[in-house]
CSV table of C-alpha atoms in Angstrom, one decimal:
chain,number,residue,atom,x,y,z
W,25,UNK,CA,206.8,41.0,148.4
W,26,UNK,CA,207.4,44.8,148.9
W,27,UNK,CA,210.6,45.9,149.2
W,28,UNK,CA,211.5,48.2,152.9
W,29,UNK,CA,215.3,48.5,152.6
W,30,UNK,CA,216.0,51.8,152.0
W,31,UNK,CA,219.1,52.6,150.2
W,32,UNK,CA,221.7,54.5,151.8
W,33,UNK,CA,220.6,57.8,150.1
W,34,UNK,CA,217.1,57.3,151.1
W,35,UNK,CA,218.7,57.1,154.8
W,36,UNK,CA,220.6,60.1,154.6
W,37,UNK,CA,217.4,61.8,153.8
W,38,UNK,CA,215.3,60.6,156.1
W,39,UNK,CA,218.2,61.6,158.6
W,40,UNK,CA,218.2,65.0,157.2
W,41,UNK,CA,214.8,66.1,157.2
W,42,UNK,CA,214.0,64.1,160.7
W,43,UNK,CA,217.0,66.9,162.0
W,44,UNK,CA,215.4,69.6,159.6
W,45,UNK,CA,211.5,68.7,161.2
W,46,UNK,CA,213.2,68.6,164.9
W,47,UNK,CA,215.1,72.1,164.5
W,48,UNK,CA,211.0,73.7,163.3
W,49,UNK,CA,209.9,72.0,166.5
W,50,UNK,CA,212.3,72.7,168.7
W,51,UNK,CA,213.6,76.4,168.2
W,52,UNK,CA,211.1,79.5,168.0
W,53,UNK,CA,213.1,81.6,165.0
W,54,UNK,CA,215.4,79.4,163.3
W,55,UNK,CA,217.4,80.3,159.7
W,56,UNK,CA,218.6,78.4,157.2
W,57,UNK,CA,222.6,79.7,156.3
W,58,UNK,CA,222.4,79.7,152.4
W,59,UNK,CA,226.0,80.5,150.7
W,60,UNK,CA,225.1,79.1,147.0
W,61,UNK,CA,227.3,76.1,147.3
W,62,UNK,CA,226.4,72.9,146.9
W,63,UNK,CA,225.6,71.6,150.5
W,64,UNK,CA,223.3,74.6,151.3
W,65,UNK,CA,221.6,74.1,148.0
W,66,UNK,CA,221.0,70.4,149.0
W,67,UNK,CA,220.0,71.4,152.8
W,68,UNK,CA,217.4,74.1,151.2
W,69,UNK,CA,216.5,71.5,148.9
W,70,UNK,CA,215.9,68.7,151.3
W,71,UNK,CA,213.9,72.1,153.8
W,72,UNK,CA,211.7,72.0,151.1
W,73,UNK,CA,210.5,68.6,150.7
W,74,UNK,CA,210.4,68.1,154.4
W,75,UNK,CA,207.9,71.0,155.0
W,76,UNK,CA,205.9,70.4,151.5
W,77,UNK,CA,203.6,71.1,150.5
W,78,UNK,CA,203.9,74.5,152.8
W,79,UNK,CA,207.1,76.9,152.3
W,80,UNK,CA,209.8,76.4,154.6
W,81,UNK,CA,209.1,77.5,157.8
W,82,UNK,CA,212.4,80.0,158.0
W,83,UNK,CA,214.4,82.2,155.8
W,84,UNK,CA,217.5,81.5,153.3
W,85,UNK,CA,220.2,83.7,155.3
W,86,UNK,CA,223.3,84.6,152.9
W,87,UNK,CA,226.4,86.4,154.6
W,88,UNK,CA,227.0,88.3,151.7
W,89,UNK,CA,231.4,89.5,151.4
W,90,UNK,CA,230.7,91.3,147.8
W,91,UNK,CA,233.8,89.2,146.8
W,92,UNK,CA,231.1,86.5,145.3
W,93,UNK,CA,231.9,84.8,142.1
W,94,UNK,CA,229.2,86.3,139.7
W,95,UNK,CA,227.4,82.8,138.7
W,96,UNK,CA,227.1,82.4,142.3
W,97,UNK,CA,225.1,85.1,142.9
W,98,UNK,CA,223.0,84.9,139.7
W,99,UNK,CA,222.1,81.0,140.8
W,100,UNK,CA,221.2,82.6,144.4
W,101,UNK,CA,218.3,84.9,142.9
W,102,UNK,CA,217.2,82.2,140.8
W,103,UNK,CA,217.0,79.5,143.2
W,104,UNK,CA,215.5,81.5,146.1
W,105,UNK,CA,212.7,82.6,143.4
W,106,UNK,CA,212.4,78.4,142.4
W,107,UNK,CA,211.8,77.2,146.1
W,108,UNK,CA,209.6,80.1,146.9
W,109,UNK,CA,211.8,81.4,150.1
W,110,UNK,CA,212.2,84.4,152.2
W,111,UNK,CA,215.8,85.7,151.6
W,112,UNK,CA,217.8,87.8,154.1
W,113,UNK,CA,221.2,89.4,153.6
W,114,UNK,CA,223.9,90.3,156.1
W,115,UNK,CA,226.6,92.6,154.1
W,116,UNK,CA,230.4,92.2,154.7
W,117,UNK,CA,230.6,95.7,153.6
W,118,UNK,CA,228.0,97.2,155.8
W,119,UNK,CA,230.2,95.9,158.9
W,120,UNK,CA,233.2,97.0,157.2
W,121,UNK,CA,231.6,101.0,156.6
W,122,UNK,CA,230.3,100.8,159.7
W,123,UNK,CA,233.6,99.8,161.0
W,124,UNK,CA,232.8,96.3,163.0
W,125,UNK,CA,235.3,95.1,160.8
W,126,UNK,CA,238.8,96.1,159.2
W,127,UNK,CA,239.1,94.8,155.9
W,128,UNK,CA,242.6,93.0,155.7
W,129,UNK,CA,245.4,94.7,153.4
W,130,UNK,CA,248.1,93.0,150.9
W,131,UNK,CA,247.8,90.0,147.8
W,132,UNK,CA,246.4,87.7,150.2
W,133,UNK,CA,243.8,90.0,151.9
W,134,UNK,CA,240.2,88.0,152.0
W,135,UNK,CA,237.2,88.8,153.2
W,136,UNK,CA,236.3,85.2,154.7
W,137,UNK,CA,236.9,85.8,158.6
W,138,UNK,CA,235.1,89.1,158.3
W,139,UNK,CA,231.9,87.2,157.8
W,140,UNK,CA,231.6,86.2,161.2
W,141,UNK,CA,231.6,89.0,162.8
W,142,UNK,CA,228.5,90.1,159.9
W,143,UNK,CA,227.1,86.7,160.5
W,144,UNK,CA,226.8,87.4,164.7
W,145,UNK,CA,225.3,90.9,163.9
W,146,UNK,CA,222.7,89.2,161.7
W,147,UNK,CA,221.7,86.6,164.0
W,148,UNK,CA,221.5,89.1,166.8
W,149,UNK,CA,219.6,91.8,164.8
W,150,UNK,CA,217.1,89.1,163.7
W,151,UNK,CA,217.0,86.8,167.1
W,152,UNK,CA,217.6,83.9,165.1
W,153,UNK,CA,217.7,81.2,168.2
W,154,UNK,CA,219.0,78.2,165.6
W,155,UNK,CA,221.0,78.4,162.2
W,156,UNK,CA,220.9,75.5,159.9
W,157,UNK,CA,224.5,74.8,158.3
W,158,UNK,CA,225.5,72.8,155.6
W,159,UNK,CA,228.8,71.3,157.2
W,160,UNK,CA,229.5,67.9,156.9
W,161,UNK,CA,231.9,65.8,159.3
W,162,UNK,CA,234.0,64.7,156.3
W,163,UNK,CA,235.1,68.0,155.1
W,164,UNK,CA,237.5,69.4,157.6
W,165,UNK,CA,238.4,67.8,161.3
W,166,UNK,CA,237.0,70.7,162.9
W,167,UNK,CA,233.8,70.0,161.6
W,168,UNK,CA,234.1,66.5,162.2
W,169,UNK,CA,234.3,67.6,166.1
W,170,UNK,CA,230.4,69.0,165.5
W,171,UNK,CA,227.2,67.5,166.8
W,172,UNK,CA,224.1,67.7,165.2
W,173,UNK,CA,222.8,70.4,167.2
W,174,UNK,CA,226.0,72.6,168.3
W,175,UNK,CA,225.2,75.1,171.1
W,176,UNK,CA,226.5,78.2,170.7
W,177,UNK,CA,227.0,80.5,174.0
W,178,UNK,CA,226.0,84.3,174.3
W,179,UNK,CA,228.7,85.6,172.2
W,180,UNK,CA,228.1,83.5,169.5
W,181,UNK,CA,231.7,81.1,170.6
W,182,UNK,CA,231.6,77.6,169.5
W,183,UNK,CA,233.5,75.2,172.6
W,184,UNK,CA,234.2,71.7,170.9
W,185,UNK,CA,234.8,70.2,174.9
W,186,UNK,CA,231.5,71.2,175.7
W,187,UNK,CA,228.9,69.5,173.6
W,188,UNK,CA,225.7,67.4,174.7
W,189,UNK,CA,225.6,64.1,174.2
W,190,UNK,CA,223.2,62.7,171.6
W,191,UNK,CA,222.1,59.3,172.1
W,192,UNK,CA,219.6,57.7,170.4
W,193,UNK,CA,218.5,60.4,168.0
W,194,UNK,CA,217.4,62.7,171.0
W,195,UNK,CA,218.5,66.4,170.6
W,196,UNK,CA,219.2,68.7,173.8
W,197,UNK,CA,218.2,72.5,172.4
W,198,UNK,CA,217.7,74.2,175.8
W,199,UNK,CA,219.8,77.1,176.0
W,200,UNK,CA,219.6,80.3,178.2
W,201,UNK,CA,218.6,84.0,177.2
W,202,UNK,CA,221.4,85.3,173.9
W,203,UNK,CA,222.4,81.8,173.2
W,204,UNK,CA,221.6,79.8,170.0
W,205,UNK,CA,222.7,76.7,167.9
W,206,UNK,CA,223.8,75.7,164.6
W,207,UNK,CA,222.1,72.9,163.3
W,208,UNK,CA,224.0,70.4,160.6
W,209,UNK,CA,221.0,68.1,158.9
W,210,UNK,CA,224.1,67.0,156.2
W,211,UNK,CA,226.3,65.8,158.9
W,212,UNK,CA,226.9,62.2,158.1
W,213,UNK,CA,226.5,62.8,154.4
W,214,UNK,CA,230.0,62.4,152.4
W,215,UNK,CA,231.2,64.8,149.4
W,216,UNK,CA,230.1,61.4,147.4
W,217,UNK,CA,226.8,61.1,148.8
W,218,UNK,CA,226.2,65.3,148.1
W,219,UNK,CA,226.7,64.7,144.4
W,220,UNK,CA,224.5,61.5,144.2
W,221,UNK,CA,222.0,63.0,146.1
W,222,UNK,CA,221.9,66.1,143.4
W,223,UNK,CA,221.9,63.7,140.4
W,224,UNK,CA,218.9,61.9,141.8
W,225,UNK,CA,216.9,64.4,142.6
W,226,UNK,CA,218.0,66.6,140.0
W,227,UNK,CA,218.9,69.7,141.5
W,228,UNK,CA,219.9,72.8,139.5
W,229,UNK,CA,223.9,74.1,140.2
W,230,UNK,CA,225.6,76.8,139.6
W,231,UNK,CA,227.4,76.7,136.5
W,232,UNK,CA,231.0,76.9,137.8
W,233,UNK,CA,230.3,73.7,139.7
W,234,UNK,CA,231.4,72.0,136.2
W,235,UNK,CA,234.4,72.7,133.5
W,236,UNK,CA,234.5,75.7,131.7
W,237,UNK,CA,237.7,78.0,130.8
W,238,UNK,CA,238.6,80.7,133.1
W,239,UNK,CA,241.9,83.0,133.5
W,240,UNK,CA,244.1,81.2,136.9
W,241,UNK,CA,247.0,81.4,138.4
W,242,UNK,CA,248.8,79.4,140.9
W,243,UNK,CA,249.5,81.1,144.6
W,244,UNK,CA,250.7,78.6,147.4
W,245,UNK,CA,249.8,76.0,146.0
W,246,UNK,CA,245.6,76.7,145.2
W,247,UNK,CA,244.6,77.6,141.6
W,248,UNK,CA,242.7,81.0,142.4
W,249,UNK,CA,240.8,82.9,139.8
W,250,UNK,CA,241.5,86.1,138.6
W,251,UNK,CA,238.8,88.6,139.3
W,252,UNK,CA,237.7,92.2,139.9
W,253,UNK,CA,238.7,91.6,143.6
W,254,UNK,CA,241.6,89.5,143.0
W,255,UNK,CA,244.8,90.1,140.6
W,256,UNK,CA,247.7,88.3,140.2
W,257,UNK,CA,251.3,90.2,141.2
W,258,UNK,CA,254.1,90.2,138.7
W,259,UNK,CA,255.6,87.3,138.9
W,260,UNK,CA,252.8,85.1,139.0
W,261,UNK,CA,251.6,84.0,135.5
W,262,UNK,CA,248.2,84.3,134.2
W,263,UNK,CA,246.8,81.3,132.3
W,264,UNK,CA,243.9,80.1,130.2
W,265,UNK,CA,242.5,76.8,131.7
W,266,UNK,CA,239.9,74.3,131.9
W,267,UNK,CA,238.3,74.2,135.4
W,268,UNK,CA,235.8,74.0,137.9
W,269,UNK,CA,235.3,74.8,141.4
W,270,UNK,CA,234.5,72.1,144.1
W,271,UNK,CA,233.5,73.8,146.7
W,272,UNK,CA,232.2,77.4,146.5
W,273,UNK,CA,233.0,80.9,148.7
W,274,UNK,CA,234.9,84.0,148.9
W,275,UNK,CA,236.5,84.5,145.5
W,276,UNK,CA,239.8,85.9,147.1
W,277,UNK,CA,240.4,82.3,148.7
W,278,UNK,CA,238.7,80.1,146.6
W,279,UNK,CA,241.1,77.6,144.8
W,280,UNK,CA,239.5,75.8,141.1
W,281,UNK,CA,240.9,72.4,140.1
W,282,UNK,CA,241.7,71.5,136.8
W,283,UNK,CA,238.9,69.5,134.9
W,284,UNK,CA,237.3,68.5,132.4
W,285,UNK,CA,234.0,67.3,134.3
W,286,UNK,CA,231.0,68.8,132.2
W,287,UNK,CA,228.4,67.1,133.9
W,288,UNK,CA,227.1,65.1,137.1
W,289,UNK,CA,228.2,61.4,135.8
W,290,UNK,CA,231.8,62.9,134.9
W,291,UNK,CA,231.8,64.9,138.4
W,292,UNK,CA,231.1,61.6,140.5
W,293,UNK,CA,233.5,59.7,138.1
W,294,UNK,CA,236.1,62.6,139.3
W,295,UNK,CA,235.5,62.7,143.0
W,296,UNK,CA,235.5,58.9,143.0
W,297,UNK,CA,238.9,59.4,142.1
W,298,UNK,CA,240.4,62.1,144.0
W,299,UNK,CA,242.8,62.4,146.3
W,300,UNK,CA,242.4,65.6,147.9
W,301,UNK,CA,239.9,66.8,150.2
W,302,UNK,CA,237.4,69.7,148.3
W,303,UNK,CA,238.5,72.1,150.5
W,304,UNK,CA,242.0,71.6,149.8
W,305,UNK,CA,241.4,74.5,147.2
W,306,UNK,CA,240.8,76.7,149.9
W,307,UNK,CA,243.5,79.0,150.7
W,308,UNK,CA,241.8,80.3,153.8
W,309,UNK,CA,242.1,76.6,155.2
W,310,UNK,CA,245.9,76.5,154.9
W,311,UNK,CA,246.4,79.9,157.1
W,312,UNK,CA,247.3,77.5,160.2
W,313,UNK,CA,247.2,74.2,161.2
W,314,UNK,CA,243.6,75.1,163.3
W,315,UNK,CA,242.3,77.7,160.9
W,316,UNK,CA,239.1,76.3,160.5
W,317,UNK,CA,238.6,75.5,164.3
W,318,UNK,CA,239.8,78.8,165.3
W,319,UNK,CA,237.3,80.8,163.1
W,320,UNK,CA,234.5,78.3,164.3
W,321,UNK,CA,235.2,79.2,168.2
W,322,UNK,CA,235.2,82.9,167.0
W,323,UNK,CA,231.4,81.7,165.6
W,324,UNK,CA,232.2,80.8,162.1
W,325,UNK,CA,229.4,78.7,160.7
């Protein structure tokens, strides 16, 4: 007798590109936020099989702070060109010139917050009405606060008391003139389940997703790596390590963990294990208590 049980993967997907099918249905000019990390690389990747054997129905959008780690942005071009999609690009600098933004001063100066501010312009300048994120409840407890679909109101704010209910996989995306919605597809999938997902399907990474050697040093408490936008001060010690990145963004705030984890059966051996959350490493996280629910009710993704 056949076999119907779907394996828990198999459900996530499903899931996934039900949410991705409903948000192409639902919203007249959605986007896809694309930061060349690993959940937007798996959203993207899951857009395209759910729209296949037709391109994705909306454009990669990548919020762009020019303080990208180099194989990040190498991957991007590469993977847009694979998957065949439409990419647009809201600058960090372009707000900064223009002077929507100040860009922060002193060793711990990032660009991180800026992006929303860039991100708002860029979904105002291109009406996007709905903006697929990659976010996933098990990352952060402000994100575990997020519906699928999460309105947003006309200045882009996020309230977390003000969400529509969503029973029985039926999604509420009326919204009034200036308002829009991110939509998170990879909501109820786990860091595990992210990496299982890639193996399976085989999805290309970028390469600093696994070990490789790398000038660090250590600054409260998240192993950042030294770059052209980042430098460590005098008394903090350069060293040459082994490492990799678990979860990928600004390069200023961006914290590596020491491994040895060369490839996908060794990273899911290594997360299996862990004890800290992946965005533990990031330094922009550990501003405050709230950080991350603060930036997302300025309209953070």
């Amino acid at each position: 007798m056949p076999n119907y049980q779907l394996s828990h993967l198999d459900q996530l997907e499903a899931e996934a590109i039900f949410i991705l099918r409903e948000t192409a249905a639902q919203f007249e000019n959605p986007a896809l936020l694309f930061s060349g990390g690993k959940d937007s690389i798996v959203m993207a990747w899951l857009a395209r099989k759910a729209f296949w054997p037709a391109r994705m129905p909306f454009p990669l959008v990548h919020i762009d702070t020019g303080h990208n780690f180099e194989e990040t942005m190498t991957y991007r071009d590469e993977f847009v060109e694979l998957i065949r999609a439409t990419l647009v690009v809201g600058s960090v600098q372009e707000s900064i010139d223009t002077g929507r933004v100040v860009e922060e001063k002193g060793p711990n100066a990032s660009r991180n917050k800026l992006q929303t501010v860039t991100l708002l312009d860029t979904i105002e300048k291109n009406q996007y009405d709905a903006c697929l994120g990659g976010g996933r409840r098990d990352e952060e407890k402000a994100r575990a606060k997020e519906r699928f679909f999460s309105h947003r109101d006309d200045f882009g704010q996020w309230d977390p008391k003000n969400q529509r209910p969503e029973l029985w996989n039926l999604f509420n995306g009326r919204k009034n003139p200036g308002e829009h919605f991110r939509v998170f597809p990879l909501s109820n999938f786990t860091e595990m389940d992210i990496w299982m997902y890639i193996k399976r399907e085989n999805i290309p990474l970028p390469s600093i997703y696994f070990s490789h050697e790398r000038e660090v040093f250590e600054r409260n408490g998240s192993l950042l790596a030294v770059t052209e936008f980042l430098k460590a001060q005098d008394h903090e010690p350069v060293e040459k390590k082994i490492v990799r990145f678990r979860t990928i963004g600004d390069a200023t705030c961006t914290g590596a963990v020491e491994s040895k984890a060369a490839d996908l059966d060794e990273v899911i051996a290594e997360v299996a294990a862990a004890r800290q959350t992946e965005r533990g490493t990031r330094s922009d996280d550990k501003r405050s208590e709230t950080a991350m629910e603060d930036r997302k009710k300025e309209g953070y993704f």
